[in-house]
PDB file of C-alpha atoms and ligand atoms in Angstrom:
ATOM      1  CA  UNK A   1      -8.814 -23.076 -12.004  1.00 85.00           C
ATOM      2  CA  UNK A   2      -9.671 -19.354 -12.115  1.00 92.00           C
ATOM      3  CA  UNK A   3      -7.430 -16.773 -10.008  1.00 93.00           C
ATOM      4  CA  UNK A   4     -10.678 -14.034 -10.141  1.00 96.00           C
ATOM      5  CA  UNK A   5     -14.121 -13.971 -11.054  1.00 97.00           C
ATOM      6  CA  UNK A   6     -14.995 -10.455 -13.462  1.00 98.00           C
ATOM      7  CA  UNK A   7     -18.249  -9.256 -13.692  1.00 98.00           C
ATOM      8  CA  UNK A   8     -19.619  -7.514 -17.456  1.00 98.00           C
ATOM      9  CA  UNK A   9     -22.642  -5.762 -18.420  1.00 98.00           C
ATOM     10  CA  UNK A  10     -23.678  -2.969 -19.868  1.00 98.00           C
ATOM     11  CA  UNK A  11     -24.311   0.256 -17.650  1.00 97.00           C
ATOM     12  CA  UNK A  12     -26.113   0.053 -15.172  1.00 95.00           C
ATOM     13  CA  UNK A  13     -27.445  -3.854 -14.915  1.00 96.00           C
ATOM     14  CA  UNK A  14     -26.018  -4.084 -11.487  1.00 96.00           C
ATOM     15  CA  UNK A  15     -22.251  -5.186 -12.050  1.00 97.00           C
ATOM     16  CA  UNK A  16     -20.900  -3.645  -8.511  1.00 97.00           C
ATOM     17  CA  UNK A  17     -23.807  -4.111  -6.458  1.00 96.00           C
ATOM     18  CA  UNK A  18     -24.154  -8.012  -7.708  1.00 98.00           C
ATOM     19  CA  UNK A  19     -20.111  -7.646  -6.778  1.00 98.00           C
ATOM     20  CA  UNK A  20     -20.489  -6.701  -3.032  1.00 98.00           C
ATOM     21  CA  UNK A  21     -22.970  -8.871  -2.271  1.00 97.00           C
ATOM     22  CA  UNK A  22     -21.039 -11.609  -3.497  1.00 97.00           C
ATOM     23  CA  UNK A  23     -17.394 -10.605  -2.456  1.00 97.00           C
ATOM     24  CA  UNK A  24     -19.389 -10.565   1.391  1.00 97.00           C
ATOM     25  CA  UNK A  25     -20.821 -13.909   1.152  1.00 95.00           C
ATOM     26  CA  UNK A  26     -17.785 -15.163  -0.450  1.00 95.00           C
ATOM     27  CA  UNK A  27     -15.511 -13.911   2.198  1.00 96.00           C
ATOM     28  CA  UNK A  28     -13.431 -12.299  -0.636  1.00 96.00           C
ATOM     29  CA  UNK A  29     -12.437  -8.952  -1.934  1.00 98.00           C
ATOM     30  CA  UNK A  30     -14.470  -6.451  -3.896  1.00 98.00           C
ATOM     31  CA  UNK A  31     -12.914  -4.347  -6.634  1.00 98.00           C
ATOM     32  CA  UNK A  32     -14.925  -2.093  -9.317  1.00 98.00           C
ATOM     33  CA  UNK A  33     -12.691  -0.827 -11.693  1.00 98.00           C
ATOM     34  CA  UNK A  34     -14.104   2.384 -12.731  1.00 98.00           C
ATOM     35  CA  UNK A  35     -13.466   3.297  -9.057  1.00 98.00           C
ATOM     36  CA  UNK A  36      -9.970   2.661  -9.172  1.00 98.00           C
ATOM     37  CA  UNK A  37      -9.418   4.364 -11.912  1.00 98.00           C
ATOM     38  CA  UNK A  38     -11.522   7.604 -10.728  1.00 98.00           C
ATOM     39  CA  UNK A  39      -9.383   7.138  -7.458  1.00 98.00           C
ATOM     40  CA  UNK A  40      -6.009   6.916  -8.929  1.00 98.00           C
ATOM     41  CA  UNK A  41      -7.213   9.862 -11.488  1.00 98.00           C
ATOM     42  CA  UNK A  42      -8.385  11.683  -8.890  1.00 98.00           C
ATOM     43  CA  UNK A  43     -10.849  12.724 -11.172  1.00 98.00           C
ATOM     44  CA  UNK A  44     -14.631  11.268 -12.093  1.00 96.00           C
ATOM     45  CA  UNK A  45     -15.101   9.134 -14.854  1.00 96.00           C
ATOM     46  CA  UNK A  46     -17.320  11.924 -16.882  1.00 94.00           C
ATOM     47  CA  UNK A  47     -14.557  14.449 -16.157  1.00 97.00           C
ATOM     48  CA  UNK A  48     -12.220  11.731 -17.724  1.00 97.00           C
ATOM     49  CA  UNK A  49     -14.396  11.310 -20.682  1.00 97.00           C
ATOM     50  CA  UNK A  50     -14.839  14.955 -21.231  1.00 96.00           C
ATOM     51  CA  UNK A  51     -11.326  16.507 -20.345  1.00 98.00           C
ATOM     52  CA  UNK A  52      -8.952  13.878 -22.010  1.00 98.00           C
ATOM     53  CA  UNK A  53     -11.493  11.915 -24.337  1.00 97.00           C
ATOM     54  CA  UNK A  54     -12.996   8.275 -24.714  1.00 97.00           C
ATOM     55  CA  UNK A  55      -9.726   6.406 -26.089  1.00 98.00           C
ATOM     56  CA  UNK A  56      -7.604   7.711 -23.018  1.00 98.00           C
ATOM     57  CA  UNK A  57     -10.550   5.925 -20.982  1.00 98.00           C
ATOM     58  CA  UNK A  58     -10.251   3.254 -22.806  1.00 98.00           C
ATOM     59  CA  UNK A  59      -6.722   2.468 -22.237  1.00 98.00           C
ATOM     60  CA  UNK A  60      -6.683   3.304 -18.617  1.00 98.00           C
ATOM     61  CA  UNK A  61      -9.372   0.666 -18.416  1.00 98.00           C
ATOM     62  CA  UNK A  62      -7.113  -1.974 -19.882  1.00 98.00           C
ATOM     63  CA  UNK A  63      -4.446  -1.388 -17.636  1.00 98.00           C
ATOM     64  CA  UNK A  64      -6.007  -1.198 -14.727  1.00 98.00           C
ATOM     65  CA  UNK A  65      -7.655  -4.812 -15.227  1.00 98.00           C
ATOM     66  CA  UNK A  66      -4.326  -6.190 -16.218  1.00 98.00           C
ATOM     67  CA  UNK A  67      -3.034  -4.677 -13.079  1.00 98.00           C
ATOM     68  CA  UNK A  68      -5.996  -5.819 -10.964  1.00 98.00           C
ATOM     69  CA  UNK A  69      -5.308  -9.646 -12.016  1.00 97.00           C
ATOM     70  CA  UNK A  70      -2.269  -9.785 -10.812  1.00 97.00           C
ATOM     71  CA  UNK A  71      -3.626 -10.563  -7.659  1.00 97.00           C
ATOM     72  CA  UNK A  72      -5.914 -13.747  -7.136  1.00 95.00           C
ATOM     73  CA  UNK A  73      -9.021 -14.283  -5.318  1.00 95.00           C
ATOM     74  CA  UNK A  74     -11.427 -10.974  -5.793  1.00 97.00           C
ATOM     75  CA  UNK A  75     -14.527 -10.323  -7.346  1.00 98.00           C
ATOM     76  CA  UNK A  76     -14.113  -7.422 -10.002  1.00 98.00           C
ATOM     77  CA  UNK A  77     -16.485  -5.280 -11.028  1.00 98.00           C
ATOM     78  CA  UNK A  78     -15.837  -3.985 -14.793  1.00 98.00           C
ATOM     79  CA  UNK A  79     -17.254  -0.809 -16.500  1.00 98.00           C
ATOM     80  CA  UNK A  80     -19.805  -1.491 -19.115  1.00 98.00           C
ATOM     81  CA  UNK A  81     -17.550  -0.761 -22.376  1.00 98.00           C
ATOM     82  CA  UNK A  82     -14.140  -2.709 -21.027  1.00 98.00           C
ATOM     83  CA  UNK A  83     -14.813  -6.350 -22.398  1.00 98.00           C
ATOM     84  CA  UNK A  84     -15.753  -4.094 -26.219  1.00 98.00           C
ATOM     85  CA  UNK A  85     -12.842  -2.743 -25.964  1.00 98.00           C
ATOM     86  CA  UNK A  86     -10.208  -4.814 -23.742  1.00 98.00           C
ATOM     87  CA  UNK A  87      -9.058  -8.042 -23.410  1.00 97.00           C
ATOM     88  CA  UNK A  88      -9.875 -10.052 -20.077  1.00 98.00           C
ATOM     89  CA  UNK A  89      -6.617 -11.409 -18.788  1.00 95.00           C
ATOM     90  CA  UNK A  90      -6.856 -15.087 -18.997  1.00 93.00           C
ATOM     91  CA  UNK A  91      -8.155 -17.084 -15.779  1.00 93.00           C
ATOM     92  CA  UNK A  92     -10.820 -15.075 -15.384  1.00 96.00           C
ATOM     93  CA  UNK A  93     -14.195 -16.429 -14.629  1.00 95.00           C
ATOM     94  CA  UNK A  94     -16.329 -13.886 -16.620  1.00 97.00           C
ATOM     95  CA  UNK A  95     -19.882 -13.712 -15.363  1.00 97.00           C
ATOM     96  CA  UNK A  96     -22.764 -11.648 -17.597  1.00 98.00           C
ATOM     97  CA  UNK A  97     -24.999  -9.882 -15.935  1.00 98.00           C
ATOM     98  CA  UNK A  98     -27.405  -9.787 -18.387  1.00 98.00           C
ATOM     99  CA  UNK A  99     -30.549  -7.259 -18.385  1.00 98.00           C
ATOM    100  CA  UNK A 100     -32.670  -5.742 -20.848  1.00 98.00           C
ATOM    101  CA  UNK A 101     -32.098  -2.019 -21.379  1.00 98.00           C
ATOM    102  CA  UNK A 102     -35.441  -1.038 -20.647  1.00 97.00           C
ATOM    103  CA  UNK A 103     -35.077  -2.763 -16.984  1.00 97.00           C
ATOM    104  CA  UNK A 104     -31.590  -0.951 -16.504  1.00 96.00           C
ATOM    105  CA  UNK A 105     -33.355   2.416 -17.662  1.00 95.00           C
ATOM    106  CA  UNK A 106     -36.199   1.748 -15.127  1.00 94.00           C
ATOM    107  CA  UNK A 107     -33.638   0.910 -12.216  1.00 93.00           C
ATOM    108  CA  UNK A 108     -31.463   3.630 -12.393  1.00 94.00           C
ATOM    109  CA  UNK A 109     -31.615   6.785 -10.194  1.00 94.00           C
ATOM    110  CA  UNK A 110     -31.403   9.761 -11.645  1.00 95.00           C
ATOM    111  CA  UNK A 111     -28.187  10.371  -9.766  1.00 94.00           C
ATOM    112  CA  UNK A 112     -26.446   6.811 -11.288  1.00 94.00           C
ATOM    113  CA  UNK A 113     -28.153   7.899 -14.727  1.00 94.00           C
ATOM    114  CA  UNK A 114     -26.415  11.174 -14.790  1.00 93.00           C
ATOM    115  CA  UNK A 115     -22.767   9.920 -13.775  1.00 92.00           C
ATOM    116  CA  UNK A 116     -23.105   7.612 -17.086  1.00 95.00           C
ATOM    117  CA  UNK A 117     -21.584   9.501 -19.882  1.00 94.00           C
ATOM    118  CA  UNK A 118     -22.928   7.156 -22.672  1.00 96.00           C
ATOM    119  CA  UNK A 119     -26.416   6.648 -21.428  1.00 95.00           C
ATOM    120  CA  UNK A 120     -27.191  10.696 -21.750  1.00 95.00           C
ATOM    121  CA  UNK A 121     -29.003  10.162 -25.234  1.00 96.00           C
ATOM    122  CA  UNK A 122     -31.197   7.471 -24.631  1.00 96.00           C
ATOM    123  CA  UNK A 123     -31.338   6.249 -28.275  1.00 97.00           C
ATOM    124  CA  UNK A 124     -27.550   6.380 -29.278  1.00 97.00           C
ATOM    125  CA  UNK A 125     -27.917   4.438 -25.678  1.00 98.00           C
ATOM    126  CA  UNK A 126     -30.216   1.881 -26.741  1.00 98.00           C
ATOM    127  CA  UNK A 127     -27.765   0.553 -29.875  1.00 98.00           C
ATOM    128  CA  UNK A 128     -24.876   1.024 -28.172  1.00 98.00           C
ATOM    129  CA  UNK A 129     -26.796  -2.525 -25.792  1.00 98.00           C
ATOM    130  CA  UNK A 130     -28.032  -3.532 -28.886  1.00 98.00           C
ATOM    131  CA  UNK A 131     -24.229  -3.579 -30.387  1.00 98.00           C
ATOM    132  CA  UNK A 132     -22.436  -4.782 -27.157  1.00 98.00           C
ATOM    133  CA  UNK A 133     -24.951  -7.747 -25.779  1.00 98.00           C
ATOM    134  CA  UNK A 134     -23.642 -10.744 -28.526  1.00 98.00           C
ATOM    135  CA  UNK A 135     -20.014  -9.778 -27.287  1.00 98.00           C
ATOM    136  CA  UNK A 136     -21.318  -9.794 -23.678  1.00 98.00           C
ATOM    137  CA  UNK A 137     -22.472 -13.400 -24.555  1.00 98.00           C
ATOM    138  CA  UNK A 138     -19.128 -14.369 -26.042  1.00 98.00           C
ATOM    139  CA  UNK A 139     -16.993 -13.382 -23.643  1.00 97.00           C
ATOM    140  CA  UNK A 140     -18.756 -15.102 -20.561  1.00 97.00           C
ATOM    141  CA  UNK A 141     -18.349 -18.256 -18.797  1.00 95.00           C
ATOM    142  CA  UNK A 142     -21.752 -18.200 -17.095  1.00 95.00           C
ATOM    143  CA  UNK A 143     -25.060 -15.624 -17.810  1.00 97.00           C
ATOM    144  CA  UNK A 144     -27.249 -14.711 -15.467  1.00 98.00           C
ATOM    145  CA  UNK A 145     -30.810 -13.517 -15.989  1.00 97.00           C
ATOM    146  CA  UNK A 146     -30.558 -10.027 -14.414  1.00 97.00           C
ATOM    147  CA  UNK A 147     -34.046  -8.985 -14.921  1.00 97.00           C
ATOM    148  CA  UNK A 148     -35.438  -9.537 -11.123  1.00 94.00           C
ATOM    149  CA  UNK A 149     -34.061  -7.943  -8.304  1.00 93.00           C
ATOM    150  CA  UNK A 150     -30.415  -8.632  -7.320  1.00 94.00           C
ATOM    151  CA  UNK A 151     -31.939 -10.502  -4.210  1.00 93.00           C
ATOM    152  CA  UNK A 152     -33.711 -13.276  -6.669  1.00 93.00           C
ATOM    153  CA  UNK A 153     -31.124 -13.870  -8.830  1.00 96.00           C
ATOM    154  CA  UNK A 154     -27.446 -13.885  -6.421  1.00 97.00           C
ATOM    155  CA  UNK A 155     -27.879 -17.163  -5.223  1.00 96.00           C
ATOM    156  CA  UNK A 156     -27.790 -18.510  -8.674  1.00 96.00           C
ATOM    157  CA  UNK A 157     -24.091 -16.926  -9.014  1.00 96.00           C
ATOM    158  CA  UNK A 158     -23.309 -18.395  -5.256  1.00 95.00           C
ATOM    159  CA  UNK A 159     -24.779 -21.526  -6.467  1.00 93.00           C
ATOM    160  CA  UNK A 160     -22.664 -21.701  -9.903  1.00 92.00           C
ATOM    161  CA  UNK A 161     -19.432 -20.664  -7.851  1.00 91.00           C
ATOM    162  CA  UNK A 162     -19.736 -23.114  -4.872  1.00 89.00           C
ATOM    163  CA  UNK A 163     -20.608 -25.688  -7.214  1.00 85.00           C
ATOM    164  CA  UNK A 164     -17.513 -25.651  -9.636  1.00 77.00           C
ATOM    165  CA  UNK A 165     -15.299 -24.608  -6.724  1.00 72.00           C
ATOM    166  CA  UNK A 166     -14.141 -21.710  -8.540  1.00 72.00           C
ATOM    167  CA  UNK A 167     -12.150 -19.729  -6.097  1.00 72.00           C
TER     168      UNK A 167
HETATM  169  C1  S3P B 201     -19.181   2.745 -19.721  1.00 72.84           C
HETATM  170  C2  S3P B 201     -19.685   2.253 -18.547  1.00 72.84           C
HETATM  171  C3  S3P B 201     -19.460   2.897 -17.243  1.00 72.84           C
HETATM  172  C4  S3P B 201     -18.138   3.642 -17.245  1.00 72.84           C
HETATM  173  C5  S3P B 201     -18.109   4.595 -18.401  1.00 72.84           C
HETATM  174  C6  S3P B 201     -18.265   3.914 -19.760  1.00 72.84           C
HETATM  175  C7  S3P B 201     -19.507   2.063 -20.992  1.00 72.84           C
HETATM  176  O1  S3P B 201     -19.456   1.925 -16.194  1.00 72.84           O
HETATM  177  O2  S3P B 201     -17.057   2.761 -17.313  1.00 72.84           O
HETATM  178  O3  S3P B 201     -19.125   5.541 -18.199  1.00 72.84           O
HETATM  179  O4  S3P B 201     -18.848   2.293 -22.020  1.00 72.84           O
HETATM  180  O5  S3P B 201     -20.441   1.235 -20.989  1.00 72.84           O
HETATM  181  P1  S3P B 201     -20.799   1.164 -15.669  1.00 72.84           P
HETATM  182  O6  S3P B 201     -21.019  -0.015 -16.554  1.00 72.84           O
HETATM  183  O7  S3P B 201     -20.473   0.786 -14.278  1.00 72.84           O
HETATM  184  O8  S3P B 201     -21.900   2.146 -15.766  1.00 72.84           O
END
């Protein structure tokens, strides 16, 4: 029915940590697709943004998820701006991880914080959520309520997947 299952939320709600917890009780593969891209880059995602720009980002996102569902059967882990600003190939399940921006600003390490590019200026951060969550909404198959700890909320993912015997 679905060939992958792609995880979306904005930065920092817990997209690739939700995605190797699941990929290991799953039994499938993990991808994150910011770290593909810094790998085949060779370069960080902030030195992307800030030596060849946003829209060059932006495209190398697209490609890589269009590249990425080519194969079948992984759990993929999307940066918080690809669903605004690529299309999800078809056959995707796509699962929201969906917490409020003061909880992500709360979670974060200072360390995670400053690799974010976009979440530097905490206000221009704030309606950048506010402008992304209803597309968030559209574009997924299934929510979850990302506000407790990863630990509280996974099995209700497991659950959903099992259930509908997605992969
Ligand atoms: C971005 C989110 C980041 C990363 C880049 C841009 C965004 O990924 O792709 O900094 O536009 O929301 P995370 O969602 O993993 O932080």
């Amino acid at each position: 029915m679905y060939d992958n299952i792609v995880l979306i939320g904005f930065m920092g709600s817990g997209k690739t940590s939700v995605g190797k917890i699941l990929a290991r009780q799953l039994h499938k593969k993990f991808v994150d697709v910011d770290t593909v891209i810094e790998k085949e880059q060779n370069s960080s995602v902030s030195d992307i943004f800030e030596n060849k720009g946003e829209e060059y980002f932006r495209s190398l996102e697209q490609k890589c998820i269009n590249e990425l569902t080519q194969k079948t059967g992984q759990i993929i882990a999307t940066g918080g701006g690809l669903p605004i600003y690529s299309s999800i190939p078809e056959k995707s399940l796509i699962v929201y991880i969906d917490a409020d921006f003061d909880v992500i600003l709360k979670r974060l390490s200072r360390k995670e914080h400053a690799k974010r590019p976009l979440l530097q200026d905490e206000s221009r951060a704030r309606t950048l959520y506010k402008q992304r969550i209803d597309t968030y909404k559209e574009q997924a198959n299934f929510s979850v309520d990302a506000n407790q700890t990863i630990q509280t909320f996974i099995h209700v993912i497991v659950d959903f997947i099992l259930d509908q015997r997605i992969l």
